[in-house]
XYZ file of C-alpha atoms in Angstrom:
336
model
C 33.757 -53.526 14.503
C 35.254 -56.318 12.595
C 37.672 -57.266 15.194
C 38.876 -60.753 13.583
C 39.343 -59.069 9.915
C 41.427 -56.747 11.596
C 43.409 -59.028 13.843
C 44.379 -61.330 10.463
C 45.451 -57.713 8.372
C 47.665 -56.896 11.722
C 49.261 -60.667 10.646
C 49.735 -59.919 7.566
C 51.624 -57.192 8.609
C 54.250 -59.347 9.911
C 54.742 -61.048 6.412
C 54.975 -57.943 4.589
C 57.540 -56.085 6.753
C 59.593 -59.570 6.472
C 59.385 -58.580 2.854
C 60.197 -55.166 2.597
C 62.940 -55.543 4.596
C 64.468 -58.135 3.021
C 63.841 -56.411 -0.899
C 65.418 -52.923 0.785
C 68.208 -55.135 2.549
C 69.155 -56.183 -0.903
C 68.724 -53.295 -2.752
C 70.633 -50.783 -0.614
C 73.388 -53.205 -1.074
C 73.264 -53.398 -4.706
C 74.263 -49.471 -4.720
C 77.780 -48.630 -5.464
C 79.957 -46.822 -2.681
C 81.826 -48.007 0.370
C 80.231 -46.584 3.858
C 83.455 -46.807 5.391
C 85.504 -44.811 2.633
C 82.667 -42.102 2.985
C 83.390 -42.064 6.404
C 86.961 -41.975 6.633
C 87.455 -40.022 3.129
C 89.375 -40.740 0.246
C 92.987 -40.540 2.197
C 92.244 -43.338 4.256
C 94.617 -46.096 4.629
C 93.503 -49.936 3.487
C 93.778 -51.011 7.478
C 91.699 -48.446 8.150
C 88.843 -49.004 6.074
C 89.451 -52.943 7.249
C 88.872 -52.272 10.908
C 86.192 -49.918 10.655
C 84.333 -52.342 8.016
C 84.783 -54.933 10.873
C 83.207 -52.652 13.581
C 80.214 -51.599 11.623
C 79.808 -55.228 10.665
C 80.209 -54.313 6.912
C 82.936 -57.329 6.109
C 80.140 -60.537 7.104
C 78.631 -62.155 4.503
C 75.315 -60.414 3.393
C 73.108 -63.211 5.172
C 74.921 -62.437 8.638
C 74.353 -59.285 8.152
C 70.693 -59.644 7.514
C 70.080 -62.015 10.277
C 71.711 -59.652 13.267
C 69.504 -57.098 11.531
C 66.362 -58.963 11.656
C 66.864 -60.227 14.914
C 67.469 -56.793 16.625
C 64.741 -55.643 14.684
C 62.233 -58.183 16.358
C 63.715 -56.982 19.795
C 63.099 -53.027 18.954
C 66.523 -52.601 18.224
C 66.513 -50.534 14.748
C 70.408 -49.967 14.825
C 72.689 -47.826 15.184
C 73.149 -44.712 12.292
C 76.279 -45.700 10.301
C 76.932 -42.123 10.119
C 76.453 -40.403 13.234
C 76.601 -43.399 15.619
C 73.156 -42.333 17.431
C 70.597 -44.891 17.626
C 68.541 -45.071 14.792
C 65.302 -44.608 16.303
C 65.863 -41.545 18.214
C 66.878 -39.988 15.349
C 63.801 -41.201 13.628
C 61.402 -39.608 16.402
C 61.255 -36.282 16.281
C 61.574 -36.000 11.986
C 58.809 -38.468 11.891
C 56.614 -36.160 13.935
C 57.589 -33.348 11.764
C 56.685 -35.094 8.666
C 53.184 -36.567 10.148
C 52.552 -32.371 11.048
C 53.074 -31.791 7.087
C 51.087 -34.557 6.164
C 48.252 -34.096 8.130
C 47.862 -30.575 7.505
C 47.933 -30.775 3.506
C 45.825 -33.334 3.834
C 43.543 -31.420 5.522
C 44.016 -28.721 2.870
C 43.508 -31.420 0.045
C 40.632 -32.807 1.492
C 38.358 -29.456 2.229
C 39.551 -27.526 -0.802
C 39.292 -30.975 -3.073
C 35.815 -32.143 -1.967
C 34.251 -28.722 -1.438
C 35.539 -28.116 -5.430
C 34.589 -30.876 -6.482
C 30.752 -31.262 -5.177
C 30.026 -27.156 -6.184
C 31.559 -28.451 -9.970
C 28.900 -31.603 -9.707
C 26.003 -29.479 -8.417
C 26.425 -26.834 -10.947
C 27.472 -28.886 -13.741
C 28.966 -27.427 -17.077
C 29.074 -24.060 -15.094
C 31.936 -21.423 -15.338
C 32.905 -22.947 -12.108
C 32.648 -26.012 -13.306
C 35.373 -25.598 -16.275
C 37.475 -23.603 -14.121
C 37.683 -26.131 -11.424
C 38.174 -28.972 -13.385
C 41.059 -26.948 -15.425
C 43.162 -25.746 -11.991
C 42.750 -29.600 -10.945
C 44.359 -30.778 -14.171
C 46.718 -28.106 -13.819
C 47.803 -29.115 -10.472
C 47.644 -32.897 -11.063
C 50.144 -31.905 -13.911
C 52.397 -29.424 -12.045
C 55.891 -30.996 -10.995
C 56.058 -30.361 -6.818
C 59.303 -29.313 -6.753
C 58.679 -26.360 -9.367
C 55.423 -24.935 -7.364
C 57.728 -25.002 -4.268
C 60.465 -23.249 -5.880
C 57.882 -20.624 -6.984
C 55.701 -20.220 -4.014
C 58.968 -19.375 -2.058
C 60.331 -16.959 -4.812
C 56.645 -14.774 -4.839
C 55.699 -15.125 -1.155
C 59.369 -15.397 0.704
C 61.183 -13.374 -1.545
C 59.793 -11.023 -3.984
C 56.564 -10.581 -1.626
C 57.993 -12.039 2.142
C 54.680 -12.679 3.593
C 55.296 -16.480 4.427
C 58.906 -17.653 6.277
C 60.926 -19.644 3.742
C 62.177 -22.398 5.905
C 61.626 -24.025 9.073
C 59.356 -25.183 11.506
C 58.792 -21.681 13.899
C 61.437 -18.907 14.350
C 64.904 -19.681 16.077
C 64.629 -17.136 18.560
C 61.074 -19.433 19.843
C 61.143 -22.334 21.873
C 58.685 -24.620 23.356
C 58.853 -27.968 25.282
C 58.058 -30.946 23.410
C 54.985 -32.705 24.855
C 53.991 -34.373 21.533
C 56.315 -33.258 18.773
C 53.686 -31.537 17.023
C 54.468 -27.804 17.241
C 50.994 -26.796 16.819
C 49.607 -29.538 19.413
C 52.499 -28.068 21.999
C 51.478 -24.717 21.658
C 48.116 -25.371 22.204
C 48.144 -27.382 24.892
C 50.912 -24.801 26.939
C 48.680 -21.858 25.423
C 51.782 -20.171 23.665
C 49.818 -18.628 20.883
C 52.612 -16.682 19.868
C 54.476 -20.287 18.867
C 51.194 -21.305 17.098
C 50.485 -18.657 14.828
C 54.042 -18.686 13.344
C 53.949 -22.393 13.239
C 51.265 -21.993 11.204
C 52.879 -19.471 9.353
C 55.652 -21.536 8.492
C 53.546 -24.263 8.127
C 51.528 -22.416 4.991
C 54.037 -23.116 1.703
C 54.956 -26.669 2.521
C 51.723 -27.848 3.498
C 50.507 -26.028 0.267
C 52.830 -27.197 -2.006
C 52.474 -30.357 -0.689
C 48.262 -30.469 -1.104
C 48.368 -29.478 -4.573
C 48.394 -33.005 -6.321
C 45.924 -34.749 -4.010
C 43.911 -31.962 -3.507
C 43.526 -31.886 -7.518
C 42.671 -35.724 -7.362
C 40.086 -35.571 -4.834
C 38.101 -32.803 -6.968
C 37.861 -34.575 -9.845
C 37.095 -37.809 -7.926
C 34.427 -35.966 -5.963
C 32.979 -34.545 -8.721
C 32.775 -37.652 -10.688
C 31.280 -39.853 -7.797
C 29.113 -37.336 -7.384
C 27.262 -36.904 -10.622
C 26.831 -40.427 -10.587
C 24.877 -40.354 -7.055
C 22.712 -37.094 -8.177
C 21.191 -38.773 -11.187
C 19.876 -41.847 -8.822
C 16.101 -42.609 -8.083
C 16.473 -42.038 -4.262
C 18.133 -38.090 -5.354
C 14.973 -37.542 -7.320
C 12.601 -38.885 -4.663
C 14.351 -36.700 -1.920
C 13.956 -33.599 -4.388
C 10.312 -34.520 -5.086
C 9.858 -34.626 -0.961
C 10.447 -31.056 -1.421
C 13.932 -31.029 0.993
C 16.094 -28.247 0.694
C 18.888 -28.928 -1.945
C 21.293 -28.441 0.481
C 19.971 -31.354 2.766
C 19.836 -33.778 0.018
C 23.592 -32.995 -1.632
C 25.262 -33.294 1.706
C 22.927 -35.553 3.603
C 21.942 -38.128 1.196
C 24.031 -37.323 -1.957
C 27.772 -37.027 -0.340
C 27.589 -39.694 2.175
C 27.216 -41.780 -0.856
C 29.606 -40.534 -2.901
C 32.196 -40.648 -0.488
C 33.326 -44.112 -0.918
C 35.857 -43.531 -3.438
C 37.176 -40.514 -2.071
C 37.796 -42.346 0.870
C 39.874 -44.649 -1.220
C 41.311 -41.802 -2.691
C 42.392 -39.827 0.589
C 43.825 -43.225 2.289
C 46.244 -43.574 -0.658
C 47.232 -39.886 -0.764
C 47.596 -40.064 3.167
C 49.877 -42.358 3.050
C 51.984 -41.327 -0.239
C 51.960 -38.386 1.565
C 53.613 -39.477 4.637
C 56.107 -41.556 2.432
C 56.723 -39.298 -0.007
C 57.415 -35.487 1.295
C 60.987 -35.480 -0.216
C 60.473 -33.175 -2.581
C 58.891 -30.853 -0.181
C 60.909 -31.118 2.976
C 63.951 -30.532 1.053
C 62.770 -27.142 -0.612
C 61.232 -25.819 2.441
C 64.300 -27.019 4.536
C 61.428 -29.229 6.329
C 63.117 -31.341 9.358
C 61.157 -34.476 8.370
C 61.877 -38.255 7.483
C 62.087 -37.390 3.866
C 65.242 -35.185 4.283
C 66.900 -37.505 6.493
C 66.335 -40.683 3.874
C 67.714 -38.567 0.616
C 70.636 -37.518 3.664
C 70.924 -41.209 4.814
C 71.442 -42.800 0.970
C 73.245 -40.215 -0.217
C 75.712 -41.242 2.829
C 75.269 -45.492 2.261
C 73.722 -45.251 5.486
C 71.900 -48.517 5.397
C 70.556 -49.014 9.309
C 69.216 -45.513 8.778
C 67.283 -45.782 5.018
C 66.341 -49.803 5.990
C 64.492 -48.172 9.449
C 62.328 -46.123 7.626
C 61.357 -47.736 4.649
C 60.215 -50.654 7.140
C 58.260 -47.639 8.964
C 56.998 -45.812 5.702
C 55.326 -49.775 5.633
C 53.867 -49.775 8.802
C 51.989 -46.729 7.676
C 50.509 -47.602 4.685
C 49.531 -51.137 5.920
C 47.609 -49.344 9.254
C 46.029 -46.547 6.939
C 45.059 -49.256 4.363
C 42.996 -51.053 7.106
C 41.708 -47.706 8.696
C 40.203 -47.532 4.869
C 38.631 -50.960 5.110
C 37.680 -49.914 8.232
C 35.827 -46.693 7.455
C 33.792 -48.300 4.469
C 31.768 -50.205 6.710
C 30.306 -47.178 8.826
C 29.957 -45.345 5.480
C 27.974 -47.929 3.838
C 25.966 -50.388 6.026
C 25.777 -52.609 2.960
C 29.466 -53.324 3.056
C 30.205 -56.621 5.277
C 34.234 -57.818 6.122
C 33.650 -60.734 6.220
C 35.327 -62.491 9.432
């Protein structure tokens, strides 16, 4: 494990949260609207906006503001929600968890569906399956997200109600929250009744949200592949007389896997940053609701919290990446 190449990306972590907290700092402020007059409404009175500008710290100068901001930052102090008035990270909690369920699960979906597709398509090359494949991925790379969710819910919540059309489980179940994760909790207290319709509900968001990267990582699979089949060592394992099967996922995909790794850390973490779409179709209680909520009410502390978060994220997952080349190919040395 390349302990010191990961200690100096963990540094640089530092500089570029400085940085993306600064850029958001300015740009939220650059957007028209007064928090206070959202607030208080239109009828408010000038010495009203005045004194509750002065307790939310809006009338400093923009460096002030920026400073008590960093500074509480650096002591795990996120804020307090301009809106609501609840600290900003326990609001943040429990949607983040929602939206790393979603995630994780389409990714899962992306990943299976999109590699399985896309080493059948290499193996049997120019094949019906081959064409057809390749045409639903460009299909679904080209599909807008927030259409397919609109229609997934009209065929199977409406006109066909065989999936739920909003939620995380039922209103009328509950369940104590050991991790967040509805389908981790109901595992681990054995309520299989609370699993099986999280996973119901689960089914046309975490679809929806699959389709793009799931198209991606066929036609990156399938690509990478073709390009590892036609090598000397391919031909040599073939000539060994090993079943096909053992040399296409033994020697061929292990091989091939190094840009769909690349592939599935990007998506992961676009993914985790950018569910908007899909948690506001599906009525999805995740971080992507409560940002479009939080800017649509100037709530800076709130939108500031998780971009620097949505950050965090990418940077770790970008390392795990790094990170994961060097067990797929023993070639690959970080160097130190």
């Amino acid at each position: 494990m390349p302990w010191g190449y990961v200690g100096r990306r963990l540094g640089q972590l530092i500089v570029i949260l400085f940085g993306v907290s600064l850029l958001v700092f300015l740009m939220l402020r650059m957007i028209p609207g007064d928090p206070a007059q959202l607030l208080l409404g239109e009828y408010a009175s000038p010495e009203e906006l005045a004194r509750l500008r002065h307790k939310l710290g809006l009338d400093r100068s923009m460096a002030v503001q920026y400073w008590f901001y960093l500074t509480s930052a650096l002591k795990g102090d996120l804020g307090v929600s301009l809106r609501t008035g609840t600290p900003v990270l326990k609001e943040i909690g429990p949607r983040l968890l929602a939206t790393v369920e979603l995630s994780l699960s389409a990714m899962f979906l992306a990943t299976v569906l999109g590699m399985g597709a896309g080493v059948v398509s290499a193996v049997r090359q120019y094949s019906l399956w081959d064409y057809s494949t390749m045409f639903l991925a460009l299909v679904g790379v080209s599909m807008p997200i927030f259409w397919l969710g609109l229609m997934l819910m009209y065929l199977f919540s409406v006109k066909y109600p065989l999936f739920p059309m909003m939620g995380r489980m039922d209103m009328s179940l509950n369940i104590p929250a050991i991790t967040g994760l509805v389908l981790v909790d109901a595992v681990l207290s054995w309520r299989w009744n609370v699993f099986w319709n999280g996973l119901h509900h689960l089914a046309l968001p975490s679809l929806t949200l699959a389709t793009i990267p799931m198209a991606v990582v066929a036609r990156i699979t399938r690509s990478s592949m073709l390009e590892v089949l036609n090598k000397d060592y391919i031909r040599t394992a073939r000539a060994k007389g090993m079943d096909e099967w053992v040399v296409v996922l033994r020697h061929a995909l292990r091989n091939a896997m190094l840009p769909v790794v690349t592939v599935l850390g990007l998506n992961l973490g676009l993914l985790l940053s950018g569910a908007v779409l899909t948690e506001t179709i599906f009525s999805w209680p995740g971080l992507g609701r409560y940002v479009v909520d939080s800017l649509m009410g100037r709530d800076y502390v709130a939108v500031q919290s998780c971009v620097l978060i949505f950050a965090v994220l990418m940077t770790l997952i970008n390392l795990l990446v790094d990170v994961v080349y060097v067990f797929l190919d023993p070639r690959i040395r970080i160097h130190e």
